[in-house]
Amino acid sequence: MDTLQYLADGFSVAFQWHNLLFALVGVIIGTAVGVLPGIGPMSGVALLIPVTATITSGMPTSAAAASSIILLAGVYYGAMYGGSTTSILLNTPGESSSVVTTLDGYQMAQQGRAGAALAISAIGSFCAGIVALIGLILLAEPLSNVAVKFGPAEYFSLMLLGLAAVSGLAGKSMTKALIMTVLGLMLGTIGIDAVSGIARFTYDQPILYSGLEFLTVAVGLFALGEVFKTILEKDDETGAIAKIHRIMPTKQDMKDSALPIARGSLLGFFIGVLPGAGATLASFFSYMTEKKFSKNPETFGKGNIAGVAGPESANNAASGGAMIPLLTLGIPGSGTTAILMGALIMYNIQPGPLLFDEHPEVAWGLIASMLIGNLMLLVLNMPLVRVFAKIIETPKKYLLPLIVAISFFGVYAVQYTTFDLFLLLGCGVLGYLLSKNDYPVAPLVLALVLGPMIENNMRRALTISNGEFSIFFTKPLSLVFIIAAVAWLLVPLLLKLRGRKVIINEEG
């Protein structure tokens, strides 16, 4: 009964006129971000943090945090909706989790069924969003109650698991992902040490005493990095856009999509809850599952609507599922949730088990707004499919200056220092160089957010045990998390080595 009461309180926050407006703006921007190839939810959310901080500056802290996170979360799950548009119409994924949608979505568009593919992806995304929200409502309170019992040793090991999970699954090379994780942890040590009060890696520069601002680094790496990539690689080619005729799917389309949507929603939600797994993995798993369940697997890749319905449901459900470890444990499961976590910390609100006790209006207001936002997306996406398809045609010469302007004005509005503008530029160049050489940026951002918390919990645990590292192995939960973190890194490595041996034996 308490949960229903909290949810009712959440709706009272979400139904405030300005929060409804924030949710609407968030989902519209999110859909546009998903539609525009290359920007993606991480860049979109990072770009809007300074904007929301400026807009909510006159509000009380909790109210400002609730409004900001409602808008930013709207961008996150809105981008999951929008990513399918370019995949279906242009054969170009809006973001990585929509890669699988190109396989059958574009084929459907070539057959004159683009409208049905877009409509089914919108309906599937809506159903998946509702499934994820029901899971979030049911699991949020029990999980946070369990997490309250965690000590510093358990928190240290859990955060280590979060880092290992993202590092283990980010990018093509685990070595590169681990390098980026270590770089993020190193950047997180810059500034005044909270325990001893000694300046670390500041080189007598007072501007560095407070450390590197997460917001500046995130906007630089994601948003400006993408701008430099587009300019320097002259990435401005656009394909022929498929024509949209009938928008509403037929009864047969609905019948063929019902089970894939249900399976994709459940599968995506449970994969999303796992730290580091994310929407991309969920959509791939869903596609493979649908192919296995299908009576005609040979039709996949040739315009089978189940190949659109399943993955699109899965990536949306995964984005909702990823909110559970973020809100209840304070562990971001992906790059985008790491950015959302950084946004909350900016308002001195720590995501984790105490969030539901100390700031229920933020936690439950966000959950309620996600329900409203999903409804808004369904209402917007069905009739506005043709409008969002036009966004694809936005010339890069108008889009890029807009992104640069928002980045610079946004960061300066929050930080008020020219140092942060130079840091923004430097991070933009670094972001471009990293993506050019296939170094994943998400582990760096996650490590930058989690690094100081990992260090604080480790030192607190060592203080309790008088410097004995055995505390991390004698506490049962802590040991389980450490074993899981090691397994997360070693299992893919062992599988890769085993696969290599099989190839060598076959060749031999």
Coordinates of C-alpha atoms in Angstrom, one line a residue:
M1 CA 0.0 0.0 0.0
D2 CA 2.9 2.3 0.8
T3 CA 4.2 1.9 -2.8
L4 CA 0.8 3.0 -4.2
Q5 CA 0.8 6.1 -1.9
Y6 CA 4.3 7.0 -3.0
L7 CA 3.3 6.6 -6.6
A8 CA 0.3 8.8 -6.1
D9 CA 2.6 11.4 -4.5
G10 CA 4.9 11.0 -7.6
F11 CA 2.0 11.8 -9.9
S12 CA 1.2 14.9 -7.9
V13 CA 4.8 16.0 -8.7
A14 CA 4.7 14.9 -12.4
F15 CA 1.3 16.6 -13.0
Q16 CA 2.6 20.0 -12.0
W17 CA 2.3 22.2 -15.1
H18 CA 6.0 22.9 -15.4
N19 CA 6.9 19.2 -15.0
L20 CA 4.4 18.2 -17.7
L21 CA 6.1 20.8 -19.9
F22 CA 9.5 19.5 -19.1
A23 CA 8.4 15.9 -19.9
L24 CA 6.9 17.0 -23.2
V25 CA 10.0 19.0 -24.2
G26 CA 12.2 16.1 -23.1
V27 CA 10.5 13.5 -25.2
I28 CA 10.3 15.8 -28.3
I29 CA 14.0 16.6 -28.0
G30 CA 14.8 12.9 -27.3
T31 CA 12.9 11.8 -30.4
A32 CA 14.8 14.4 -32.5
V33 CA 18.1 13.3 -31.0
G34 CA 17.3 9.7 -31.8
V35 CA 16.3 10.6 -35.3
L36 CA 19.5 12.6 -36.1
P37 CA 22.2 10.0 -36.9
G38 CA 25.3 10.2 -34.7
I39 CA 24.1 12.4 -31.8
G40 CA 22.6 9.6 -29.6
P41 CA 21.1 9.8 -26.1
M42 CA 24.4 10.3 -24.3
S43 CA 25.3 13.4 -26.3
G44 CA 21.7 14.7 -26.1
V45 CA 21.5 14.3 -22.3
A46 CA 25.0 15.7 -21.7
L47 CA 24.2 18.7 -23.9
L48 CA 21.0 19.5 -22.0
I49 CA 22.3 19.3 -18.4
P50 CA 23.6 22.9 -18.4
V51 CA 20.4 24.1 -20.1
T52 CA 18.1 22.5 -17.5
A53 CA 20.5 23.8 -14.7
T54 CA 20.0 27.3 -16.0
I55 CA 16.2 27.1 -16.4
T56 CA 15.7 25.6 -12.9
S57 CA 18.3 27.9 -11.1
G58 CA 15.6 29.9 -9.2
M59 CA 13.8 26.8 -7.9
P60 CA 14.3 24.9 -4.5
T61 CA 17.0 22.2 -4.8
S62 CA 14.6 19.1 -4.7
A63 CA 12.1 20.7 -7.1
A64 CA 14.9 21.8 -9.5
A65 CA 16.4 18.3 -9.4
A66 CA 13.0 16.6 -10.1
S67 CA 12.2 18.9 -13.0
S68 CA 15.7 18.5 -14.5
I69 CA 15.8 14.7 -14.2
I70 CA 12.2 14.5 -15.7
L71 CA 13.4 16.4 -18.8
L72 CA 16.7 14.5 -19.1
A73 CA 15.1 11.1 -18.7
G74 CA 12.5 12.1 -21.3
V75 CA 15.5 12.7 -23.7
Y76 CA 16.9 9.3 -22.8
Y77 CA 13.8 7.1 -23.5
G78 CA 12.6 9.5 -26.3
A79 CA 15.9 8.8 -28.1
M80 CA 15.2 5.1 -28.0
Y81 CA 11.9 5.8 -29.8
G82 CA 13.5 8.1 -32.4
G83 CA 16.5 5.9 -33.2
S84 CA 14.2 3.6 -35.2
T85 CA 13.2 6.3 -37.7
T86 CA 16.5 6.6 -39.5
S87 CA 17.1 2.8 -39.2
I88 CA 13.8 2.2 -41.1
L89 CA 13.8 5.1 -43.6
L90 CA 17.5 5.5 -44.3
N91 CA 19.2 2.2 -43.2
T92 CA 21.2 4.4 -40.9
P93 CA 20.9 3.7 -37.1
G94 CA 20.1 6.9 -35.1
E95 CA 22.1 5.3 -32.2
S96 CA 23.8 1.9 -31.5
S97 CA 20.7 0.2 -30.0
S98 CA 18.8 0.7 -33.3
V99 CA 21.4 -1.1 -35.4
V100 CA 19.4 -4.3 -35.4
T101 CA 16.3 -2.5 -36.6
T102 CA 17.9 -1.7 -39.9
L103 CA 18.0 -5.4 -40.8
D104 CA 14.3 -5.8 -41.3
G105 CA 13.0 -2.2 -40.9
Y106 CA 14.8 -0.9 -44.0
Q107 CA 13.7 -3.9 -46.0
M108 CA 10.0 -3.2 -45.0
A109 CA 10.5 0.4 -46.1
Q110 CA 11.8 -0.8 -49.5
Q111 CA 8.6 -2.9 -49.8
G112 CA 6.5 0.3 -49.2
R113 CA 5.7 -0.7 -45.6
A114 CA 7.7 2.1 -43.9
G115 CA 4.6 3.4 -42.1
A116 CA 3.7 0.0 -40.6
A117 CA 7.3 -0.5 -39.4
L118 CA 7.5 2.9 -37.8
A119 CA 4.0 2.5 -36.2
I120 CA 4.9 -1.0 -34.8
S121 CA 8.2 0.3 -33.4
A122 CA 6.2 3.1 -31.6
I123 CA 3.6 0.7 -30.3
G124 CA 6.3 -1.8 -29.2
S125 CA 8.3 1.0 -27.5
F126 CA 5.2 2.2 -25.6
C127 CA 4.3 -1.4 -24.4
A128 CA 8.0 -2.0 -23.4
G129 CA 8.0 1.4 -21.5
I130 CA 4.9 0.3 -19.5
V131 CA 6.4 -3.1 -18.7
A132 CA 9.7 -1.5 -17.5
L133 CA 7.8 1.0 -15.4
I134 CA 5.7 -1.7 -13.7
G135 CA 9.0 -3.5 -12.9
L136 CA 10.5 -0.3 -11.6
I137 CA 7.5 0.4 -9.3
L138 CA 7.5 -3.2 -8.0
L139 CA 11.3 -3.5 -7.5
A140 CA 12.4 0.0 -6.5
E141 CA 11.3 0.0 -2.8
P142 CA 12.4 -3.7 -2.0
L143 CA 15.8 -3.2 -3.6
S144 CA 16.4 0.1 -1.9
N145 CA 15.5 -1.5 1.5
V146 CA 18.0 -4.2 0.9
A147 CA 20.6 -1.7 -0.2
V148 CA 20.2 0.4 3.0
K149 CA 21.9 -2.5 4.8
F150 CA 25.0 -2.2 2.7
G151 CA 28.2 -1.0 4.4
P152 CA 31.2 0.7 2.8
A153 CA 32.8 -2.7 1.8
E154 CA 29.6 -3.8 0.0
Y155 CA 29.3 -0.4 -1.8
F156 CA 32.9 -0.5 -2.9
S157 CA 32.5 -4.0 -4.4
L158 CA 29.2 -3.1 -6.0
M159 CA 30.6 0.0 -7.7
L160 CA 33.6 -2.1 -8.8
L161 CA 31.1 -4.5 -10.4
G162 CA 29.4 -1.6 -12.2
L163 CA 32.7 -0.5 -13.6
A164 CA 33.7 -4.0 -14.7
A165 CA 30.3 -4.5 -16.3
V166 CA 30.5 -1.4 -18.5
S167 CA 34.2 -2.1 -19.3
G168 CA 33.5 -5.7 -20.1
L169 CA 30.8 -4.9 -22.7
A170 CA 31.9 -1.5 -24.1
G171 CA 33.4 -1.3 -27.6
K172 CA 35.2 -4.0 -29.6
S173 CA 38.3 -4.3 -27.5
M174 CA 38.1 -5.0 -23.7
T175 CA 41.7 -3.7 -23.4
K176 CA 40.7 -0.3 -24.8
A177 CA 37.7 -0.2 -22.5
L178 CA 39.8 -0.9 -19.4
I179 CA 42.3 1.8 -20.5
M180 CA 39.4 4.3 -20.6
T181 CA 38.1 3.1 -17.2
V182 CA 41.6 3.7 -15.7
L183 CA 41.9 7.1 -17.4
G184 CA 38.5 8.1 -15.9
L185 CA 39.5 6.9 -12.4
M186 CA 42.7 8.9 -12.7
L187 CA 40.8 12.1 -13.8
G188 CA 38.5 11.5 -10.8
T189 CA 41.5 11.9 -8.3
I190 CA 42.2 15.5 -9.4
G191 CA 41.4 18.0 -6.7
I192 CA 41.5 18.3 -2.9
D193 CA 41.5 14.9 -1.2
A194 CA 38.3 14.8 1.0
V195 CA 40.0 12.8 3.8
S196 CA 43.4 14.3 4.2
G197 CA 42.8 17.8 2.7
I198 CA 45.9 17.5 0.5
A199 CA 45.8 18.8 -3.1
R200 CA 46.3 16.0 -5.7
F201 CA 47.5 16.6 -9.3
T202 CA 46.5 20.3 -9.2
Y203 CA 50.0 21.6 -10.0
D204 CA 49.3 24.6 -7.8
Q205 CA 46.4 25.8 -9.9
P206 CA 43.5 26.9 -7.6
I207 CA 41.0 26.2 -10.5
L208 CA 41.8 22.5 -10.2
Y209 CA 41.2 22.3 -6.4
S210 CA 37.5 21.4 -6.9
G211 CA 38.5 18.8 -9.6
L212 CA 37.3 18.5 -13.2
E213 CA 33.7 19.3 -13.6
F214 CA 31.8 16.2 -14.8
L215 CA 29.4 18.2 -16.9
T216 CA 32.2 19.9 -19.0
V217 CA 34.0 16.6 -19.6
A218 CA 30.7 14.8 -20.7
V219 CA 29.5 17.6 -23.0
G220 CA 33.0 17.9 -24.6
L221 CA 33.6 14.2 -25.1
F222 CA 30.1 13.4 -26.5
A223 CA 28.6 16.5 -28.1
L224 CA 31.8 18.4 -29.3
G225 CA 33.5 15.1 -30.1
E226 CA 30.7 14.2 -32.5
V227 CA 30.9 17.7 -34.1
F228 CA 34.7 17.4 -34.8
K229 CA 34.1 13.9 -36.2
T230 CA 31.5 15.2 -38.6
I231 CA 33.6 18.2 -39.7
L232 CA 36.9 16.4 -40.1
E233 CA 35.6 13.3 -41.7
K234 CA 33.1 15.2 -43.9
D235 CA 30.4 12.8 -42.7
D236 CA 27.5 14.5 -44.5
E237 CA 26.2 11.9 -46.9
T238 CA 22.6 11.1 -46.6
G239 CA 20.8 8.2 -48.4
A240 CA 17.5 8.3 -50.2
I241 CA 14.6 8.5 -47.7
A242 CA 11.9 5.8 -48.2
K243 CA 8.4 7.2 -48.8
I244 CA 5.8 6.8 -46.1
H245 CA 2.3 5.7 -47.3
R246 CA 0.0 4.0 -44.9
I247 CA 0.9 4.7 -41.2
M248 CA -1.4 2.4 -39.3
P249 CA -0.4 -1.3 -39.3
T250 CA -2.8 -4.0 -40.5
K251 CA -4.5 -6.5 -38.2
Q252 CA -2.0 -9.1 -39.5
D253 CA 0.9 -6.8 -38.6
M254 CA -0.5 -6.4 -35.1
K255 CA -1.0 -10.2 -34.7
D256 CA 2.5 -10.9 -36.0
S257 CA 4.0 -8.3 -33.6
A258 CA 2.1 -9.1 -30.3
L259 CA 4.3 -11.9 -29.1
P260 CA 7.6 -10.3 -30.2
I261 CA 6.6 -7.1 -28.4
A262 CA 5.8 -9.1 -25.2
R263 CA 9.0 -11.2 -25.3
G264 CA 11.2 -8.1 -26.3
S265 CA 9.7 -6.1 -23.4
L266 CA 10.5 -8.7 -20.7
L267 CA 13.9 -9.7 -22.1
G268 CA 14.9 -6.0 -22.5
F269 CA 13.9 -5.1 -19.0
F270 CA 15.9 -7.9 -17.3
I271 CA 18.9 -7.2 -19.5
G272 CA 18.6 -3.5 -18.7
V273 CA 18.7 -4.1 -15.0
L274 CA 22.1 -5.7 -15.3
P275 CA 24.8 -3.0 -15.0
G276 CA 26.7 -2.6 -18.2
A277 CA 24.4 -4.7 -20.4
G278 CA 22.4 -1.9 -21.9
A279 CA 19.9 -1.4 -24.8
T280 CA 22.2 -2.5 -27.6
L281 CA 22.8 -5.9 -26.1
A282 CA 19.0 -6.2 -25.4
S283 CA 18.1 -5.5 -29.0
F284 CA 20.6 -8.1 -30.3
F285 CA 19.3 -10.7 -27.9
S286 CA 15.7 -10.0 -28.8
Y287 CA 16.5 -10.3 -32.5
M288 CA 18.2 -13.7 -32.0
T289 CA 15.3 -14.9 -29.8
E290 CA 12.7 -13.9 -32.4
K291 CA 14.6 -15.7 -35.1
K292 CA 14.7 -18.8 -33.0
F293 CA 11.0 -18.7 -32.2
S294 CA 9.9 -17.9 -35.8
K295 CA 8.4 -20.6 -38.0
N296 CA 10.1 -18.9 -41.0
P297 CA 13.5 -17.8 -39.8
E298 CA 14.7 -17.4 -43.4
T299 CA 12.4 -14.3 -43.7
F300 CA 14.5 -12.4 -41.2
G301 CA 16.6 -9.8 -42.9
K302 CA 14.0 -9.6 -45.7
G303 CA 11.3 -7.5 -44.1
N304 CA 9.9 -9.6 -41.2
I305 CA 7.9 -7.3 -38.9
A306 CA 9.0 -9.4 -35.8
G307 CA 12.6 -8.3 -36.5
V308 CA 11.4 -4.7 -35.9
A309 CA 8.9 -5.3 -33.1
G310 CA 11.1 -7.4 -30.8
P311 CA 14.4 -5.3 -30.8
E312 CA 12.6 -1.9 -30.7
S313 CA 10.6 -3.2 -27.6
A314 CA 13.8 -4.6 -26.0
N315 CA 15.8 -1.4 -26.3
N316 CA 13.1 0.7 -24.7
A317 CA 12.5 -1.8 -21.9
A318 CA 16.3 -1.8 -21.3
S319 CA 16.4 2.0 -20.9
G320 CA 13.6 1.7 -18.2
G321 CA 15.4 -1.3 -16.6
A322 CA 18.6 0.6 -16.4
M323 CA 16.9 3.1 -14.1
I324 CA 16.6 0.5 -11.3
P325 CA 20.3 0.1 -10.4
L326 CA 20.7 3.9 -10.8
L327 CA 17.9 4.9 -8.5
T328 CA 18.1 2.1 -5.9
L329 CA 21.8 1.3 -5.7
G330 CA 23.4 4.4 -7.1
I331 CA 25.1 2.3 -9.9
P332 CA 24.7 3.7 -13.4
G333 CA 24.4 0.7 -15.8
S334 CA 25.3 2.6 -19.0
G335 CA 26.9 5.8 -20.2
T336 CA 23.6 7.7 -20.4
T337 CA 22.6 6.7 -16.8
A338 CA 26.1 7.8 -15.6
I339 CA 25.3 11.2 -17.1
L340 CA 21.9 11.2 -15.4
M341 CA 23.6 10.3 -12.1
G342 CA 26.1 13.2 -12.6
A343 CA 23.2 15.5 -13.1
L344 CA 21.5 14.5 -9.8
I345 CA 24.9 14.8 -7.9
M346 CA 25.1 18.4 -9.3
Y347 CA 22.0 19.1 -7.2
N348 CA 23.6 17.4 -4.1
I349 CA 21.2 14.5 -4.5
Q350 CA 22.9 11.1 -4.2
P351 CA 21.2 8.3 -6.1
G352 CA 21.0 5.1 -4.1
P353 CA 19.0 3.4 -1.3
L354 CA 18.5 6.6 0.6
L355 CA 17.1 8.5 -2.4
F356 CA 13.6 7.0 -1.8
D357 CA 13.6 8.1 1.9
E358 CA 15.4 11.5 1.6
H359 CA 14.1 12.7 -1.8
P360 CA 10.9 10.7 -2.5
E361 CA 9.5 13.5 -4.7
V362 CA 12.5 13.2 -7.0
A363 CA 12.5 9.4 -7.3
W364 CA 8.7 8.9 -7.5
G365 CA 8.2 12.1 -9.5
L366 CA 10.6 10.6 -12.1
I367 CA 8.8 7.2 -12.2
A368 CA 5.4 8.8 -12.6
S369 CA 6.7 11.2 -15.3
M370 CA 8.1 8.3 -17.3
L371 CA 4.6 6.8 -17.5
I372 CA 3.2 10.2 -18.7
G373 CA 6.2 10.6 -21.1
N374 CA 5.6 7.2 -22.7
L375 CA 2.0 8.1 -23.3
M376 CA 3.1 11.4 -24.8
L377 CA 5.5 9.6 -27.1
L378 CA 2.9 7.2 -28.4
V379 CA 0.5 10.2 -29.1
L380 CA 3.3 12.2 -30.7
N381 CA 5.0 9.5 -32.7
M382 CA 2.0 8.0 -34.5
P383 CA 0.7 11.2 -36.2
L384 CA 4.1 13.0 -36.4
V385 CA 6.0 10.2 -38.1
R386 CA 6.2 12.2 -41.3
V387 CA 7.4 15.3 -39.4
F388 CA 10.2 13.5 -37.6
A389 CA 11.2 11.9 -41.0
K390 CA 11.8 15.5 -42.2
I391 CA 14.2 16.2 -39.3
I392 CA 16.6 13.7 -41.0
E393 CA 17.0 16.2 -43.9
T394 CA 18.3 18.9 -41.6
P395 CA 21.6 20.0 -43.2
K396 CA 24.7 19.6 -41.0
K397 CA 25.8 23.2 -41.7
Y398 CA 22.8 24.4 -39.6
L399 CA 22.9 21.6 -37.0
L400 CA 26.6 21.7 -36.0
P401 CA 26.8 25.4 -35.1
L402 CA 23.7 24.9 -33.0
I403 CA 25.3 22.1 -31.0
V404 CA 28.5 24.1 -30.5
A405 CA 26.6 27.1 -29.3
I406 CA 24.5 25.1 -26.8
S407 CA 27.7 23.4 -25.6
F408 CA 29.6 26.6 -24.9
F409 CA 26.7 28.7 -23.6
G410 CA 25.5 25.8 -21.4
V411 CA 28.8 25.1 -19.8
Y412 CA 29.6 28.7 -19.2
A413 CA 26.1 29.4 -17.7
V414 CA 26.7 26.7 -15.1
Q415 CA 30.5 27.1 -14.4
Y416 CA 31.2 30.8 -15.1
T417 CA 34.9 30.1 -15.8
T418 CA 36.9 30.4 -19.1
F419 CA 39.0 27.4 -17.9
D420 CA 35.9 25.2 -18.4
L421 CA 35.5 26.5 -21.9
F422 CA 39.1 25.5 -22.7
L423 CA 38.5 22.1 -21.0
L424 CA 35.4 21.7 -23.1
L425 CA 37.4 22.2 -26.3
G426 CA 40.2 19.9 -25.1
C427 CA 37.6 17.2 -24.3
G428 CA 36.0 17.7 -27.7
V429 CA 39.3 17.0 -29.5
L430 CA 40.0 14.1 -27.1
G431 CA 36.5 12.7 -27.8
Y432 CA 37.1 12.8 -31.5
L433 CA 40.5 11.1 -31.3
L434 CA 39.2 8.4 -29.0
S435 CA 36.2 7.6 -31.2
K436 CA 38.4 7.7 -34.3
N437 CA 40.6 5.0 -32.8
D438 CA 37.7 2.9 -31.4
Y439 CA 38.3 3.8 -27.7
P440 CA 34.9 3.7 -26.0
V441 CA 34.1 6.9 -24.1
A442 CA 31.3 5.5 -21.8
P443 CA 33.7 3.7 -19.4
L444 CA 35.7 7.0 -18.9
V445 CA 32.5 8.9 -18.0
L446 CA 31.3 6.1 -15.7
A447 CA 34.7 5.9 -14.0
L448 CA 34.8 9.7 -13.5
V449 CA 31.4 9.6 -11.8
L450 CA 32.1 6.5 -9.7
G451 CA 35.8 7.0 -9.0
P452 CA 35.5 9.4 -6.0
M453 CA 32.7 7.3 -4.5
I454 CA 34.8 4.1 -4.9
E455 CA 37.7 5.7 -3.2
N456 CA 35.6 7.1 -0.3
N457 CA 34.0 3.8 0.4
M458 CA 37.3 1.9 0.1
R459 CA 38.9 4.2 2.7
R460 CA 35.9 4.1 5.0
A461 CA 36.0 0.2 4.9
L462 CA 39.7 0.2 5.5
T463 CA 39.3 2.6 8.5
I464 CA 36.7 0.2 10.0
S465 CA 39.0 -2.8 9.5
N466 CA 42.2 -1.0 10.7
G467 CA 43.7 -1.3 7.2
E468 CA 42.9 -4.9 6.6
F469 CA 41.9 -5.6 3.0
S470 CA 40.3 -8.9 4.1
I471 CA 37.1 -6.9 4.9
F472 CA 36.2 -6.9 1.2
F473 CA 36.4 -10.8 1.1
T474 CA 35.0 -11.7 4.6
K475 CA 31.7 -9.8 4.0
P476 CA 29.6 -12.3 2.0
L477 CA 27.8 -9.7 -0.2
S478 CA 31.0 -7.9 -0.9
L479 CA 32.7 -11.2 -1.9
V480 CA 29.8 -12.0 -4.3
F481 CA 30.1 -8.6 -6.0
I482 CA 33.9 -9.0 -6.4
I483 CA 33.5 -12.6 -7.9
A484 CA 30.8 -11.2 -10.2
A485 CA 33.1 -8.3 -11.3
V486 CA 36.0 -10.7 -12.0
A487 CA 33.8 -13.1 -13.9
W488 CA 32.3 -10.2 -16.0
L489 CA 35.8 -9.4 -17.2
L490 CA 37.2 -12.9 -17.5
V491 CA 34.3 -14.9 -19.1
P492 CA 34.3 -12.9 -22.4
L493 CA 38.1 -13.2 -22.5
L494 CA 38.0 -17.0 -21.9
L495 CA 35.3 -17.4 -24.6
K496 CA 37.4 -15.4 -27.0
L497 CA 40.5 -17.5 -26.3
R498 CA 38.4 -20.7 -26.7
G499 CA 37.0 -19.5 -30.0
R500 CA 40.5 -18.7 -31.2
K501 CA 41.7 -22.2 -30.3
V502 CA 38.8 -23.8 -32.2
I503 CA 39.7 -21.8 -35.3
I504 CA 43.4 -22.8 -35.0
N505 CA 42.4 -26.5 -34.6
E506 CA 40.1 -26.3 -37.6
E507 CA 42.8 -24.7 -39.7
G508 CA 45.4 -27.2 -38.5

